[in-house]
Coordinates of C-alpha atoms in Angstrom, one line a residue:
X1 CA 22.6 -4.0 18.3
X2 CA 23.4 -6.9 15.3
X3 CA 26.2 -8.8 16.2
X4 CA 28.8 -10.3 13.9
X5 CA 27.7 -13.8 12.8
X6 CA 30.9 -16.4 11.7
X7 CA 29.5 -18.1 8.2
X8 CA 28.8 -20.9 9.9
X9 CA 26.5 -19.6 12.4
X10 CA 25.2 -17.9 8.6
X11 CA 24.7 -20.9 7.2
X12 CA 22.9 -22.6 10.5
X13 CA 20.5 -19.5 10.8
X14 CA 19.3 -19.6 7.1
X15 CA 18.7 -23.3 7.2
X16 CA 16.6 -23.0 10.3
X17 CA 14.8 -19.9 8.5
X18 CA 14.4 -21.6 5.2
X19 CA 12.7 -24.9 6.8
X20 CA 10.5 -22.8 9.0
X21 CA 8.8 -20.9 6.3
X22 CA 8.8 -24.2 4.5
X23 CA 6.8 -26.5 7.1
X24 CA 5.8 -23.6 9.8
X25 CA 7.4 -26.2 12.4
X26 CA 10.2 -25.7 15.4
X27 CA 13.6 -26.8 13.5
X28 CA 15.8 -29.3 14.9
X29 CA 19.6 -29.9 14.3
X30 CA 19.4 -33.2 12.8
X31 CA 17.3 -31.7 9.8
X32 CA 19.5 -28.7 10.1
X33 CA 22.7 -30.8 9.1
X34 CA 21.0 -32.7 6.3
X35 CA 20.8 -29.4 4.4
X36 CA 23.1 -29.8 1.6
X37 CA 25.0 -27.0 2.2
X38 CA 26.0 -27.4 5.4
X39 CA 29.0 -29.9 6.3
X40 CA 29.0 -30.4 10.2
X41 CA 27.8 -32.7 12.4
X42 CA 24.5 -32.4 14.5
X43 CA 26.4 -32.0 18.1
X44 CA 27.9 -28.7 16.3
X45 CA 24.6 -27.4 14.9
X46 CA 23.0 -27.9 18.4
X47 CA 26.0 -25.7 19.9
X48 CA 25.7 -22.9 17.0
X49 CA 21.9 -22.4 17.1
X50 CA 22.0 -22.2 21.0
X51 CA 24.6 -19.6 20.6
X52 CA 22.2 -17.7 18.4
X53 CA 19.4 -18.7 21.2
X54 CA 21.7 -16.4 23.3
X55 CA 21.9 -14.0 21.1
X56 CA 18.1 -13.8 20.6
X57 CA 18.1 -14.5 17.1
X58 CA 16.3 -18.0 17.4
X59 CA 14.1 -19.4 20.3
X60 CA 12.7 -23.0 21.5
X61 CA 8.8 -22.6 21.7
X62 CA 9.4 -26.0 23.7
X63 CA 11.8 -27.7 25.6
X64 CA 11.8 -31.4 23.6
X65 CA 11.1 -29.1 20.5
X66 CA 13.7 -27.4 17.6
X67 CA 13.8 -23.3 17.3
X68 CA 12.1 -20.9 15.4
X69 CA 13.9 -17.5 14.2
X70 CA 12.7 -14.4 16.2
X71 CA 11.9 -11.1 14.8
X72 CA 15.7 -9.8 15.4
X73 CA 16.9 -13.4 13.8
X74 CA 14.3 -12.9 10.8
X75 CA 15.3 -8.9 10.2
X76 CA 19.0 -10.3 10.3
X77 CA 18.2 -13.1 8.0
X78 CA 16.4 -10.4 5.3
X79 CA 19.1 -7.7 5.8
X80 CA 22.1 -9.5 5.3
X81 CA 21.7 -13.2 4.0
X82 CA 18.6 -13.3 2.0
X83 CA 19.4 -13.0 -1.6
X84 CA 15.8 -11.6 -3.1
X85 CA 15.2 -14.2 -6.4
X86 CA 13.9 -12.5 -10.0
X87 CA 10.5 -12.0 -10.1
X88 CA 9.6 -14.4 -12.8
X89 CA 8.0 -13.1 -15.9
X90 CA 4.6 -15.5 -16.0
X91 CA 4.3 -13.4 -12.9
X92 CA 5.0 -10.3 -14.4
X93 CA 2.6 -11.0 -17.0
X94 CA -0.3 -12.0 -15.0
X95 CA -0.1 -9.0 -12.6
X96 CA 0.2 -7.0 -16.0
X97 CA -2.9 -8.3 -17.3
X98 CA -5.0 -7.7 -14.1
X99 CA -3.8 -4.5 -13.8
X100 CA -3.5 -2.8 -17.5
X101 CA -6.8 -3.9 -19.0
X102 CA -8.6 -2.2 -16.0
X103 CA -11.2 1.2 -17.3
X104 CA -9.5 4.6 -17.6
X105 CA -12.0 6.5 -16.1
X106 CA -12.4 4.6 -13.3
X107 CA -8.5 5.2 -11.3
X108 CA -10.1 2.9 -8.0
X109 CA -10.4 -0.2 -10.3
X110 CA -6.9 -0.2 -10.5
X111 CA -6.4 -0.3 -6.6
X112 CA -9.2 -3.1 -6.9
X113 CA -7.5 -5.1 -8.7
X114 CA -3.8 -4.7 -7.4
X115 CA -5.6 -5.7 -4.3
X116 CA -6.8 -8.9 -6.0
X117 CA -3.7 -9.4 -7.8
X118 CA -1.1 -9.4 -4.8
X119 CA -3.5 -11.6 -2.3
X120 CA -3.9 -14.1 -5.3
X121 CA -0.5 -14.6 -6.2
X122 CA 1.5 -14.1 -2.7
X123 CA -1.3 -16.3 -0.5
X124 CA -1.4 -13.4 1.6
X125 CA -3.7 -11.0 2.6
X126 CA -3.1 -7.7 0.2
X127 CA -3.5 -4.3 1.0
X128 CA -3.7 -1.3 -1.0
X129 CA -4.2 2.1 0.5
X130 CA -6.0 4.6 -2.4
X131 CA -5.4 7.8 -2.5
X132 CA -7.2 10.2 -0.7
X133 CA -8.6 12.7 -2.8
X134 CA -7.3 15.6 -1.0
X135 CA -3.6 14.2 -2.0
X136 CA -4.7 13.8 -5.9
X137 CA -3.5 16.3 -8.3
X138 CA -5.9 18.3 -10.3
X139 CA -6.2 17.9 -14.3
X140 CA -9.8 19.7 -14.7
X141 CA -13.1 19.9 -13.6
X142 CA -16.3 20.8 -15.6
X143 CA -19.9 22.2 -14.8
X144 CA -22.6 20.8 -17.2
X145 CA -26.2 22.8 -17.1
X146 CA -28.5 19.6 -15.8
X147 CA -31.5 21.9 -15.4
X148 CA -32.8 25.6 -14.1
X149 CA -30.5 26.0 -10.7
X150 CA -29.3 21.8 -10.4
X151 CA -25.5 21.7 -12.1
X152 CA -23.2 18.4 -12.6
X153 CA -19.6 19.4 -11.8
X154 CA -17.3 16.7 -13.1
X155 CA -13.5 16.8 -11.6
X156 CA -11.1 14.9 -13.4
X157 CA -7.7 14.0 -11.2
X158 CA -3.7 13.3 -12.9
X159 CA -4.4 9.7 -12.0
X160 CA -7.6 9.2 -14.3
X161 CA -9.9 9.3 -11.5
X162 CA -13.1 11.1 -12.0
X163 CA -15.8 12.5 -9.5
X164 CA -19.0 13.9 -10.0
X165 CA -21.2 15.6 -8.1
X166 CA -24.4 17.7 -8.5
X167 CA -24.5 21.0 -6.8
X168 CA -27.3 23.2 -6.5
X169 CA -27.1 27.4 -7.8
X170 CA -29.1 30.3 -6.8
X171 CA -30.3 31.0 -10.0
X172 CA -30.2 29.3 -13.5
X173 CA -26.6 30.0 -15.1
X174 CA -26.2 29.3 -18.8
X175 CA -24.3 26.7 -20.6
X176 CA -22.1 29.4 -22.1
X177 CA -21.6 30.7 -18.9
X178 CA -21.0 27.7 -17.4
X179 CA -18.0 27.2 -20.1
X180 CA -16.4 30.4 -19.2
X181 CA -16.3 29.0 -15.4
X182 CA -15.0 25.9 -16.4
X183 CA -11.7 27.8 -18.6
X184 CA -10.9 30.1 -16.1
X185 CA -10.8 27.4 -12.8
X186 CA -8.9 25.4 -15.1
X187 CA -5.9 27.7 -15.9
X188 CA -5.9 29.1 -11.7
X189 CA -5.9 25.3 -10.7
X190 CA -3.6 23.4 -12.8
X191 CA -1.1 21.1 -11.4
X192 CA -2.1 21.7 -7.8
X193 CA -3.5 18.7 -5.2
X194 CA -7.0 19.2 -4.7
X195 CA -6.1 20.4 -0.7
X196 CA -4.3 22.8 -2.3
X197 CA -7.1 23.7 -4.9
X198 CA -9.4 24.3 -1.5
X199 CA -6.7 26.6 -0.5
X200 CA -6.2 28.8 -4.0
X201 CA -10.1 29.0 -4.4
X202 CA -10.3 30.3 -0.7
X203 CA -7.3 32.9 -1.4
X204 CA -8.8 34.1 -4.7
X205 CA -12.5 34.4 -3.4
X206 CA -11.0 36.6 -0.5
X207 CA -8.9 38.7 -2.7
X208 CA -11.1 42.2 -3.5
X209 CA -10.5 42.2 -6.9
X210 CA -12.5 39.1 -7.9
X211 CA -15.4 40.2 -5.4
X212 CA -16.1 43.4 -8.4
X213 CA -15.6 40.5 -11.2
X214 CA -19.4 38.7 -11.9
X215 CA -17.7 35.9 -13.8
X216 CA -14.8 35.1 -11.1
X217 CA -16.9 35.3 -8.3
X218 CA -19.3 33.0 -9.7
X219 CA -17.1 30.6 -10.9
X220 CA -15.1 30.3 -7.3
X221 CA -18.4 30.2 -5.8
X222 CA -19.2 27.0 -7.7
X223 CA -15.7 26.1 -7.5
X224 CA -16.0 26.1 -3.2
X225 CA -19.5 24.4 -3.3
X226 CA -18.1 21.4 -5.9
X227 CA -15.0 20.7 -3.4
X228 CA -16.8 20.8 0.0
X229 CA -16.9 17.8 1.7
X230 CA -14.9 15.3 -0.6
X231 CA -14.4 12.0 0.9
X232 CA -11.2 10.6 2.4
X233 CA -8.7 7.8 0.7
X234 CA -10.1 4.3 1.7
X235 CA -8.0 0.9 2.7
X236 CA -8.1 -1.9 0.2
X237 CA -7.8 -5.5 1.8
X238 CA -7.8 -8.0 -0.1
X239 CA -7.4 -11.9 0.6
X240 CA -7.9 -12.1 4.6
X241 CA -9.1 -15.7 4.6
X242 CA -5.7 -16.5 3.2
X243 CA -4.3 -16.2 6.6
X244 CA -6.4 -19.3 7.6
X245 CA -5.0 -21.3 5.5
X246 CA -1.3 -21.1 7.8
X247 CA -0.7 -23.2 10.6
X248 CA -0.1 -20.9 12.9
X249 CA -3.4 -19.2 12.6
X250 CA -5.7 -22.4 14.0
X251 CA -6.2 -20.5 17.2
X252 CA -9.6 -19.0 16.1
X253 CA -9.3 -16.4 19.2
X254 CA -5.8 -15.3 17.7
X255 CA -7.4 -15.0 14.5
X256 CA -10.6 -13.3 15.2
X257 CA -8.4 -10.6 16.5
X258 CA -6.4 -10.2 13.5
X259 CA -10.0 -10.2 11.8
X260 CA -10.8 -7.4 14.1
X261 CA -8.1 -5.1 13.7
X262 CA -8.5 -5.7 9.6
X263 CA -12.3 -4.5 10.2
X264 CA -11.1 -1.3 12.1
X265 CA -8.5 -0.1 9.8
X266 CA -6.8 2.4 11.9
X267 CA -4.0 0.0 12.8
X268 CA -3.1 -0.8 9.3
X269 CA -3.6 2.7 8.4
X270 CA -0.9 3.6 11.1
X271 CA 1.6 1.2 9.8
X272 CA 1.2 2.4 6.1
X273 CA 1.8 6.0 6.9
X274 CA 5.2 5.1 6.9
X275 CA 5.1 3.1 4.0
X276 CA 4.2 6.9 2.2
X277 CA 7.8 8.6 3.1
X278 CA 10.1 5.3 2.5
X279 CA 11.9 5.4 -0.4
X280 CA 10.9 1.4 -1.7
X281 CA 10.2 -1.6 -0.1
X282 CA 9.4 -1.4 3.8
X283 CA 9.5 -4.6 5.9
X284 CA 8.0 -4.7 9.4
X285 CA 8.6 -7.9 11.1
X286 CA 6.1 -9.0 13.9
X287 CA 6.8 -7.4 16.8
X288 CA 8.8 -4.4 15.4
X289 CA 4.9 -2.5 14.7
X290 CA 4.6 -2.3 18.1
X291 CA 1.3 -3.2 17.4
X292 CA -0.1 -5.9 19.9
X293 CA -2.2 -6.8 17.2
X294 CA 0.0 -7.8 14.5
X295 CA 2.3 -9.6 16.8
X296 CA 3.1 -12.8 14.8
X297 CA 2.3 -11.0 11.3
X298 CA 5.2 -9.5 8.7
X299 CA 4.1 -6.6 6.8
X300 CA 5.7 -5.9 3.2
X301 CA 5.3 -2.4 1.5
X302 CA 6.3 0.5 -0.7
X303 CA 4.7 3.5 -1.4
X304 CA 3.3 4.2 -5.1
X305 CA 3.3 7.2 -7.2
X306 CA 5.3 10.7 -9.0
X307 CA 8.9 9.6 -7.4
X308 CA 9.2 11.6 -3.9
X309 CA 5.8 12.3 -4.1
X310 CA 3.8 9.5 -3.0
X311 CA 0.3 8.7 -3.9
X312 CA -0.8 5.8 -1.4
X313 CA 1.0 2.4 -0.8
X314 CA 0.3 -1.3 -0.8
X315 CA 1.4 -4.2 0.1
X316 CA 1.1 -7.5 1.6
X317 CA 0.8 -9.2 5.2
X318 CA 1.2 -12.4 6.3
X319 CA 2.4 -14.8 9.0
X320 CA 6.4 -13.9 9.6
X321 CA 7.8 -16.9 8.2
X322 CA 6.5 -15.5 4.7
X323 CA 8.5 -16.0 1.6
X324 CA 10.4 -12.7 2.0
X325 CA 12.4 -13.6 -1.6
X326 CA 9.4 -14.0 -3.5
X327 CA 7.3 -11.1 -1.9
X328 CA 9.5 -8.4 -1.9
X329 CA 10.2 -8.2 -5.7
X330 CA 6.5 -9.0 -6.0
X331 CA 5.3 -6.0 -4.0
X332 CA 8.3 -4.3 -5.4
X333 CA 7.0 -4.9 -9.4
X334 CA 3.4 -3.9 -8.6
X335 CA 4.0 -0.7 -6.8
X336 CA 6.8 0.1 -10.3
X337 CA 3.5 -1.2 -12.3
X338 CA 1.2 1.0 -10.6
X339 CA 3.0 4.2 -10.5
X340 CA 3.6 3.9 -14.1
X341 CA -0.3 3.3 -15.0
X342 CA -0.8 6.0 -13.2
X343 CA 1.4 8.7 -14.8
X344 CA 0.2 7.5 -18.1
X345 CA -3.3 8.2 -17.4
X346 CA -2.3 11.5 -16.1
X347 CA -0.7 12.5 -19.6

């Protein structure tokens, strides 16, 4: 349970926080009452930042050493001190241009270079979870006559992603024909996520009616052969060396296990699955994943997409004494920047 801080204790905790993420080193009361903004003498600071020792917001990695904030004393910090600065436009604009001038038929080069964007300018390591295709919402799909029997089936998602695929028929079908497949999958399929396309084909090729229709049953024939098997959404990361550039990665055994669970996936993946129901920005500080592995690390992210329904999320991750004031709005900007490319391509 957060307890009640006085403003000084406030003012002693944000100093300690601010010159941690500055120099990555233990912060003692002497530098503490240097800060500008804070007007008491050394002995007091020493007595105020062991109170918050006691209170498990700060802690002394060594006994001749100063304190570091803990998770509870950095979630305390970002909840109810830090005030989150204005994402400055040159920013704006360069995440802008990486992001806007990518190909409209290609939707992953957008998550390709969001990835880039945020490791670039943050320092950190970015990740970007794309969409899996069964979550995409359908715009159209076409057959195209490649030769007697062999078909190209071209399926176009909201989000300007496209997909192609060759099937193979029973027997030649026509161009024509082919058309009249296309028009009526089209207007049964609109507007509907391609799990629930699966779903709508399924229902219609069981329904009696169609099994006594040619066209229909041909055309959801092709229709169940062109969406079996579609591959699952994929994890972007972007920018993992970053993390050896901080201080308190030089243990090459911590870091080789960061490395690993990076290379697996499955524990990021776990963590961003939470980022797809929160409504914004989601901080996890270190140990607050209950992830053994990403003890030490702060993850920053918000889901992306139609509001309340999400399409994927990204994000960054990085040591805990991040720059939570300049990350936030950062993540918080490209996700906004994102959606909206997104929804325009799906006009």
């Amino acid at each position: 349970m957060t307890q009640e801080l006085s403003q000084r204790a406030r003012l002693v905790l944000a100093s300690v926080v601010a010159n941690y993420i500055a120099t990555a080193e233990p912060v003692g009361s002497r530098t503490v009452s240097k800060q500008k903004n804070v007007d008491f003498s050394p002995a007091t600071v020493r007595n105020v930042m062991s109170d918050l020792e006691d209170m498990g917001y700060l802690e002394q990695p060594h006994v001749s050493a100063g304190r570091v904030p803990t998770s509870e004393g950095l979630r305390l910090y970002v909840d109810s001190i830090l005030e989150l600065d204005e994402l400055d436009q040159r920013t704006k604009d360069t995440i802008r241009a990486q992001l806007e001038n990518q190909p409209v038929n290609e939707a992953n080069d957008i998550f390709k270079a969001t990835s880039r964007a945020l490791s670039r300018i943050s320092r950190q390591t970015a990740l970007v979870v794309v969409p899996s295709p069964e979550q995409e919402v359908f715009r159209h799909m076409e057959f195209v006559r490649l030769a007697a029997g062999l078909i190209l089936v071209v399926l176009v998602s909201k989000s300007g992603g496209v997909q192609n695929r060759i099937i193979e028929a029973e027997e030649d079908i026509a161009q024509e024909e082919l058309d009249r497949y296309t028009r009526y999958l089209n207007d049964l399929l609109a507007d509907l996520t391609l799990n629930q396309v699966k779903q709508r084909v399924a229902q219609e090729m069981a329904n009696e009616r169609n099994l006594f229709d040619t066209v229909l049953s041909r055309a959801l024939t092709l229709g169940k052969q062109a969406l079996e098997n579609r591959s699952e959404g994929e994890l972007l990361i972007d920018g993992q060396t970053n993390l050896m550039d901080q201080p308190e990665f030089k243990d090459v055994v911590r870091l080789r296990g960061i490395f690993q669970a990076f290379e697996e996936k499955s524990t990021l993946l776990r963590l961003l699955d939470k980022a797809l129901t929160a409504q914004g920005v989601r901080l996890v500080i270190g140990s607050e994943s209950d992830l053994a592995e990403l003890d030490g690390l702060s993850v920053v992210t918000s889901p992306y997409g139609e509001p309340g329904k999400s399409s994927g999320a990204l994000g960054v991750i990085g040591p805990t004494r991040m720059d939570y004031s300049k990350v936030i709005p950062m993540v918080d900007f490209t996700a906004r920047l994102v959606s909206r490319i997104l929804d325009e391509r799906g006009k």
